[in-house]
Amino acid sequence: MYSQSGTWRVMAFGQFYFNEDKWRISTVAGVGDFNFLTFVGSQINRSYRYNAVLDYADLHVSRKVFKDVYAGMGHTYTRFNTLFTAEMPQSASTIYGLTLEVSIDKRSNISYPRSGYLIKTNFVTHSAFMGNTQKSNPLTLEYNHYFPVRRNRDVFAVRLFTGYTLDKKCYLLNM
């Protein structure tokens, strides 16, 4: 991805299914350079340039524990360096996350579902024992439902997603 502001992002991802779908592994990794210009009004009335250079990697492993029910763990690594205009300090952070995941997968086909649903919940901890300076514990829930349309040649999908952090402050960078 590239934009006129000089923002770019490159990523690679994969999903792998082993032992007749008893084990599932999903991965994603990427790098990016995000450029922004924001205007602060009121008494300041000034534009500020903002740049964030980011690299990240994510690995999740799940195992079938019951019929259509999977449970697993994952690890997330995110490093970003934020640079504001000259009068503001530069900020660098590295965040590590440990994920617990449970899903119910009733899709007709994993790669191109025409019917069924997928329910997934994730709990991620960004705790101090992993080297994080800021603690965060978000919990997410997603629901995807697939409906066949046009004599089962196409699919209509409905997605609901919600998240909640179990802390007073959340220090995550969501992309």
PDB file of C-alpha atoms in Angstrom:
ATOM      1  CA  MET A   1       0.000   0.000   0.000  1.00  0.00           C
ATOM      2  CA  TYR A   2       1.288   3.487  -0.832  1.00  0.00           C
ATOM      3  CA  SER A   3      -0.332   6.926  -0.559  1.00  0.00           C
ATOM      4  CA  GLN A   4       0.392  10.431  -1.778  1.00  0.00           C
ATOM      5  CA  SER A   5       1.572  11.478   1.708  1.00  0.00           C
ATOM      6  CA  GLY A   6       4.475   9.024   1.491  1.00  0.00           C
ATOM      7  CA  THR A   7       2.724   6.518   3.727  1.00  0.00           C
ATOM      8  CA  TRP A   8       3.414   2.910   2.828  1.00  0.00           C
ATOM      9  CA  ARG A   9       2.889  -0.558   4.265  1.00  0.00           C
ATOM     10  CA  VAL A  10       4.018  -4.023   3.197  1.00  0.00           C
ATOM     11  CA  MET A  11       2.696  -7.161   4.827  1.00  0.00           C
ATOM     12  CA  ALA A  12       2.538 -10.910   4.333  1.00  0.00           C
ATOM     13  CA  PHE A  13       0.150 -13.353   5.924  1.00  0.00           C
ATOM     14  CA  GLY A  14      -0.776 -16.995   5.822  1.00  0.00           C
ATOM     15  CA  GLN A  15      -3.181 -19.509   7.285  1.00  0.00           C
ATOM     16  CA  PHE A  16      -2.175 -23.152   7.474  1.00  0.00           C
ATOM     17  CA  TYR A  17      -4.304 -26.181   8.338  1.00  0.00           C
ATOM     18  CA  PHE A  18      -2.719 -29.455   9.474  1.00  0.00           C
ATOM     19  CA  ASN A  19      -3.806 -32.999  10.300  1.00  0.00           C
ATOM     20  CA  GLU A  20      -7.217 -32.730   8.605  1.00  0.00           C
ATOM     21  CA  ASP A  21      -7.895 -29.319  10.194  1.00  0.00           C
ATOM     22  CA  LYS A  22      -7.101 -30.456  13.735  1.00  0.00           C
ATOM     23  CA  TRP A  23      -4.375 -27.790  13.970  1.00  0.00           C
ATOM     24  CA  ARG A  24      -4.531 -24.235  12.610  1.00  0.00           C
ATOM     25  CA  ILE A  25      -1.652 -21.784  12.363  1.00  0.00           C
ATOM     26  CA  SER A  26      -2.046 -18.166  11.280  1.00  0.00           C
ATOM     27  CA  THR A  27       0.780 -15.688  10.771  1.00  0.00           C
ATOM     28  CA  VAL A  28       1.156 -12.070   9.730  1.00  0.00           C
ATOM     29  CA  ALA A  29       4.191  -9.804   9.523  1.00  0.00           C
ATOM     30  CA  GLY A  30       4.767  -6.378   8.108  1.00  0.00           C
ATOM     31  CA  VAL A  31       6.518  -3.034   8.087  1.00  0.00           C
ATOM     32  CA  GLY A  32       5.194   0.426   7.445  1.00  0.00           C
ATOM     33  CA  ASP A  33       5.842   4.148   7.501  1.00  0.00           C
ATOM     34  CA  PHE A  34       2.791   6.278   8.307  1.00  0.00           C
ATOM     35  CA  ASN A  35       2.805  10.055   7.746  1.00  0.00           C
ATOM     36  CA  PHE A  36       0.105  12.331   9.102  1.00  0.00           C
ATOM     37  CA  LEU A  37      -0.613  16.025   9.345  1.00  0.00           C
ATOM     38  CA  THR A  38      -2.958  17.102  12.114  1.00  0.00           C
ATOM     39  CA  PHE A  39      -4.312  20.540  12.978  1.00  0.00           C
ATOM     40  CA  VAL A  40      -4.744  21.576  16.605  1.00  0.00           C
ATOM     41  CA  GLY A  41      -7.259  24.387  16.881  1.00  0.00           C
ATOM     42  CA  SER A  42      -8.393  26.585  19.770  1.00  0.00           C
ATOM     43  CA  GLN A  43      -5.554  28.682  21.198  1.00  0.00           C
ATOM     44  CA  ILE A  44      -2.759  26.752  19.462  1.00  0.00           C
ATOM     45  CA  ASN A  45      -4.012  27.012  15.848  1.00  0.00           C
ATOM     46  CA  ARG A  46      -1.155  25.093  14.326  1.00  0.00           C
ATOM     47  CA  SER A  47      -0.520  22.048  12.139  1.00  0.00           C
ATOM     48  CA  TYR A  48       1.780  19.288  13.365  1.00  0.00           C
ATOM     49  CA  ARG A  49       3.512  16.635  11.288  1.00  0.00           C
ATOM     50  CA  TYR A  50       3.457  13.136  12.712  1.00  0.00           C
ATOM     51  CA  ASN A  51       5.341  10.068  11.517  1.00  0.00           C
ATOM     52  CA  ALA A  52       5.211   6.498  12.836  1.00  0.00           C
ATOM     53  CA  VAL A  53       7.533   3.777  11.568  1.00  0.00           C
ATOM     54  CA  LEU A  54       6.168   0.373  12.496  1.00  0.00           C
ATOM     55  CA  ASP A  55       7.099  -3.280  12.230  1.00  0.00           C
ATOM     56  CA  TYR A  56       5.045  -6.146  13.595  1.00  0.00           C
ATOM     57  CA  ALA A  57       4.652  -9.918  13.632  1.00  0.00           C
ATOM     58  CA  ASP A  58       1.917 -12.197  14.895  1.00  0.00           C
ATOM     59  CA  LEU A  59       1.735 -15.997  15.263  1.00  0.00           C
ATOM     60  CA  HIS A  60      -1.316 -17.974  16.461  1.00  0.00           C
ATOM     61  CA  VAL A  61      -1.648 -21.739  16.924  1.00  0.00           C
ATOM     62  CA  SER A  62      -5.056 -23.340  17.570  1.00  0.00           C
ATOM     63  CA  ARG A  63      -6.150 -26.928  18.099  1.00  0.00           C
ATOM     64  CA  LYS A  64      -9.563 -28.521  17.690  1.00  0.00           C
ATOM     65  CA  VAL A  65     -10.784 -29.404  21.202  1.00  0.00           C
ATOM     66  CA  PHE A  66     -14.378 -30.392  20.356  1.00  0.00           C
ATOM     67  CA  LYS A  67     -16.381 -30.628  17.156  1.00  0.00           C
ATOM     68  CA  ASP A  68     -16.082 -27.166  15.505  1.00  0.00           C
ATOM     69  CA  VAL A  69     -14.461 -25.633  18.648  1.00  0.00           C
ATOM     70  CA  TYR A  70     -10.834 -24.476  18.570  1.00  0.00           C
ATOM     71  CA  ALA A  71      -8.639 -23.124  21.367  1.00  0.00           C
ATOM     72  CA  GLY A  72      -5.172 -21.709  21.083  1.00  0.00           C
ATOM     73  CA  MET A  73      -2.486 -19.224  21.935  1.00  0.00           C
ATOM     74  CA  GLY A  74      -0.566 -16.584  20.095  1.00  0.00           C
ATOM     75  CA  HIS A  75       2.254 -14.091  20.401  1.00  0.00           C
ATOM     76  CA  THR A  76       2.298 -10.543  19.029  1.00  0.00           C
ATOM     77  CA  TYR A  77       5.301  -8.274  18.570  1.00  0.00           C
ATOM     78  CA  THR A  78       4.955  -4.606  17.606  1.00  0.00           C
ATOM     79  CA  ARG A  79       7.700  -1.983  17.484  1.00  0.00           C
ATOM     80  CA  PHE A  80       7.057   1.587  16.504  1.00  0.00           C
ATOM     81  CA  ASN A  81       9.025   4.801  16.455  1.00  0.00           C
ATOM     82  CA  THR A  82       6.998   8.005  16.507  1.00  0.00           C
ATOM     83  CA  LEU A  83       8.412  11.340  15.391  1.00  0.00           C
ATOM     84  CA  PHE A  84       6.547  14.623  15.735  1.00  0.00           C
ATOM     85  CA  THR A  85       7.628  18.068  14.561  1.00  0.00           C
ATOM     86  CA  ALA A  86      10.958  19.400  15.852  1.00  0.00           C
ATOM     87  CA  GLU A  87       9.612  20.872  19.105  1.00  0.00           C
ATOM     88  CA  MET A  88       8.124  17.602  20.308  1.00  0.00           C
ATOM     89  CA  PRO A  89      10.112  14.587  21.547  1.00  0.00           C
ATOM     90  CA  GLN A  90      10.556  11.365  19.605  1.00  0.00           C
ATOM     91  CA  SER A  91       8.964   8.239  21.079  1.00  0.00           C
ATOM     92  CA  ALA A  92       9.964   4.595  20.557  1.00  0.00           C
ATOM     93  CA  SER A  93       8.025   1.631  21.937  1.00  0.00           C
ATOM     94  CA  THR A  94       8.030  -2.136  21.693  1.00  0.00           C
ATOM     95  CA  ILE A  95       4.934  -4.070  22.718  1.00  0.00           C
ATOM     96  CA  TYR A  96       4.681  -7.821  23.269  1.00  0.00           C
ATOM     97  CA  GLY A  97       1.336  -9.567  23.572  1.00  0.00           C
ATOM     98  CA  LEU A  98       0.258 -13.040  24.637  1.00  0.00           C
ATOM     99  CA  THR A  99      -3.122 -14.121  23.225  1.00  0.00           C
ATOM    100  CA  LEU A 100      -5.617 -16.739  24.367  1.00  0.00           C
ATOM    101  CA  GLU A 101      -8.213 -17.539  21.719  1.00  0.00           C
ATOM    102  CA  VAL A 102     -11.379 -19.648  21.483  1.00  0.00           C
ATOM    103  CA  SER A 103     -13.457 -20.014  18.320  1.00  0.00           C
ATOM    104  CA  ILE A 104     -16.521 -21.863  17.084  1.00  0.00           C
ATOM    105  CA  ASP A 105     -16.262 -22.497  13.350  1.00  0.00           C
ATOM    106  CA  LYS A 106     -19.444 -23.660  11.603  1.00  0.00           C
ATOM    107  CA  ARG A 107     -18.511 -22.335   8.127  1.00  0.00           C
ATOM    108  CA  SER A 108     -19.306 -24.491   5.118  1.00  0.00           C
ATOM    109  CA  ASN A 109     -15.790 -23.910   3.735  1.00  0.00           C
ATOM    110  CA  ILE A 110     -12.782 -22.339   5.464  1.00  0.00           C
ATOM    111  CA  SER A 111     -11.456 -20.441   2.430  1.00  0.00           C
ATOM    112  CA  TYR A 112     -14.734 -19.373   0.801  1.00  0.00           C
ATOM    113  CA  PRO A 113     -17.701 -19.934   3.111  1.00  0.00           C
ATOM    114  CA  ARG A 114     -21.141 -19.806   1.509  1.00  0.00           C
ATOM    115  CA  SER A 115     -23.060 -20.489   4.700  1.00  0.00           C
ATOM    116  CA  GLY A 116     -22.510 -20.881   8.422  1.00  0.00           C
ATOM    117  CA  TYR A 117     -20.811 -18.716  11.012  1.00  0.00           C
ATOM    118  CA  LEU A 118     -17.548 -18.105  12.854  1.00  0.00           C
ATOM    119  CA  ILE A 119     -17.496 -16.848  16.448  1.00  0.00           C
ATOM    120  CA  LYS A 120     -14.134 -15.896  17.916  1.00  0.00           C
ATOM    121  CA  THR A 121     -13.039 -14.373  21.206  1.00  0.00           C
ATOM    122  CA  ASN A 122      -9.517 -13.190  22.063  1.00  0.00           C
ATOM    123  CA  PHE A 123      -7.942 -12.135  25.323  1.00  0.00           C
ATOM    124  CA  VAL A 124      -4.576 -10.409  24.898  1.00  0.00           C
ATOM    125  CA  THR A 125      -2.295  -9.484  27.755  1.00  0.00           C
ATOM    126  CA  HIS A 126       0.462  -6.910  27.384  1.00  0.00           C
ATOM    127  CA  SER A 127       1.925  -7.476  30.852  1.00  0.00           C
ATOM    128  CA  ALA A 128       5.072  -6.159  32.503  1.00  0.00           C
ATOM    129  CA  PHE A 129       6.595  -9.666  32.758  1.00  0.00           C
ATOM    130  CA  MET A 130       6.897  -9.639  28.949  1.00  0.00           C
ATOM    131  CA  GLY A 131       8.903  -6.407  28.981  1.00  0.00           C
ATOM    132  CA  ASN A 132       6.054  -3.971  28.350  1.00  0.00           C
ATOM    133  CA  THR A 133       6.248  -0.572  30.024  1.00  0.00           C
ATOM    134  CA  GLN A 134       2.491   0.007  29.715  1.00  0.00           C
ATOM    135  CA  LYS A 135      -0.006  -2.684  30.709  1.00  0.00           C
ATOM    136  CA  SER A 136      -3.106  -3.469  28.658  1.00  0.00           C
ATOM    137  CA  ASN A 137      -5.544  -6.399  28.635  1.00  0.00           C
ATOM    138  CA  PRO A 138      -8.074  -6.124  25.787  1.00  0.00           C
ATOM    139  CA  LEU A 139     -10.846  -8.644  25.205  1.00  0.00           C
ATOM    140  CA  THR A 140     -12.456  -8.894  21.756  1.00  0.00           C
ATOM    141  CA  LEU A 141     -15.443 -10.750  20.374  1.00  0.00           C
ATOM    142  CA  GLU A 142     -16.244 -11.181  16.688  1.00  0.00           C
ATOM    143  CA  TYR A 143     -19.146 -12.811  14.910  1.00  0.00           C
ATOM    144  CA  ASN A 144     -19.185 -13.524  11.175  1.00  0.00           C
ATOM    145  CA  HIS A 145     -22.281 -15.008   9.509  1.00  0.00           C
ATOM    146  CA  TYR A 146     -22.417 -16.120   5.873  1.00  0.00           C
ATOM    147  CA  PHE A 147     -25.583 -16.377   3.769  1.00  0.00           C
ATOM    148  CA  PRO A 148     -25.740 -17.900   0.274  1.00  0.00           C
ATOM    149  CA  VAL A 149     -27.305 -15.667  -2.398  1.00  0.00           C
ATOM    150  CA  ARG A 150     -28.003 -15.933  -6.144  1.00  0.00           C
ATOM    151  CA  ARG A 151     -28.544 -19.694  -6.140  1.00  0.00           C
ATOM    152  CA  ASN A 152     -25.476 -20.309  -3.970  1.00  0.00           C
ATOM    153  CA  ARG A 153     -23.123 -18.570  -6.449  1.00  0.00           C
ATOM    154  CA  ASP A 154     -22.371 -15.612  -4.155  1.00  0.00           C
ATOM    155  CA  VAL A 155     -22.268 -14.977  -0.447  1.00  0.00           C
ATOM    156  CA  PHE A 156     -23.600 -12.187   1.761  1.00  0.00           C
ATOM    157  CA  ALA A 157     -21.569 -11.754   4.959  1.00  0.00           C
ATOM    158  CA  VAL A 158     -22.479  -9.977   8.185  1.00  0.00           C
ATOM    159  CA  ARG A 159     -19.726  -9.092  10.662  1.00  0.00           C
ATOM    160  CA  LEU A 160     -20.035  -7.823  14.217  1.00  0.00           C
ATOM    161  CA  PHE A 161     -16.959  -6.889  16.246  1.00  0.00           C
ATOM    162  CA  THR A 162     -16.556  -5.425  19.694  1.00  0.00           C
ATOM    163  CA  GLY A 163     -13.689  -4.942  22.067  1.00  0.00           C
ATOM    164  CA  TYR A 164     -13.179  -3.952  25.656  1.00  0.00           C
ATOM    165  CA  THR A 165     -10.062  -3.274  27.675  1.00  0.00           C
ATOM    166  CA  LEU A 166      -9.907  -4.498  31.242  1.00  0.00           C
ATOM    167  CA  ASP A 167      -7.695  -1.563  32.253  1.00  0.00           C
ATOM    168  CA  LYS A 168      -8.248   2.139  32.799  1.00  0.00           C
ATOM    169  CA  LYS A 169      -6.072   3.053  29.795  1.00  0.00           C
ATOM    170  CA  CYS A 170      -5.347   1.225  26.574  1.00  0.00           C
ATOM    171  CA  TYR A 171      -1.940   1.707  24.936  1.00  0.00           C
ATOM    172  CA  LEU A 172      -2.485  -0.293  21.759  1.00  0.00           C
ATOM    173  CA  LEU A 173      -1.825   0.756  18.205  1.00  0.00           C
ATOM    174  CA  ASN A 174      -4.632  -0.670  16.099  1.00  0.00           C
ATOM    175  CA  MET A 175      -4.016  -0.965  12.378  1.00  0.00           C
TER     176      MET A 175
END
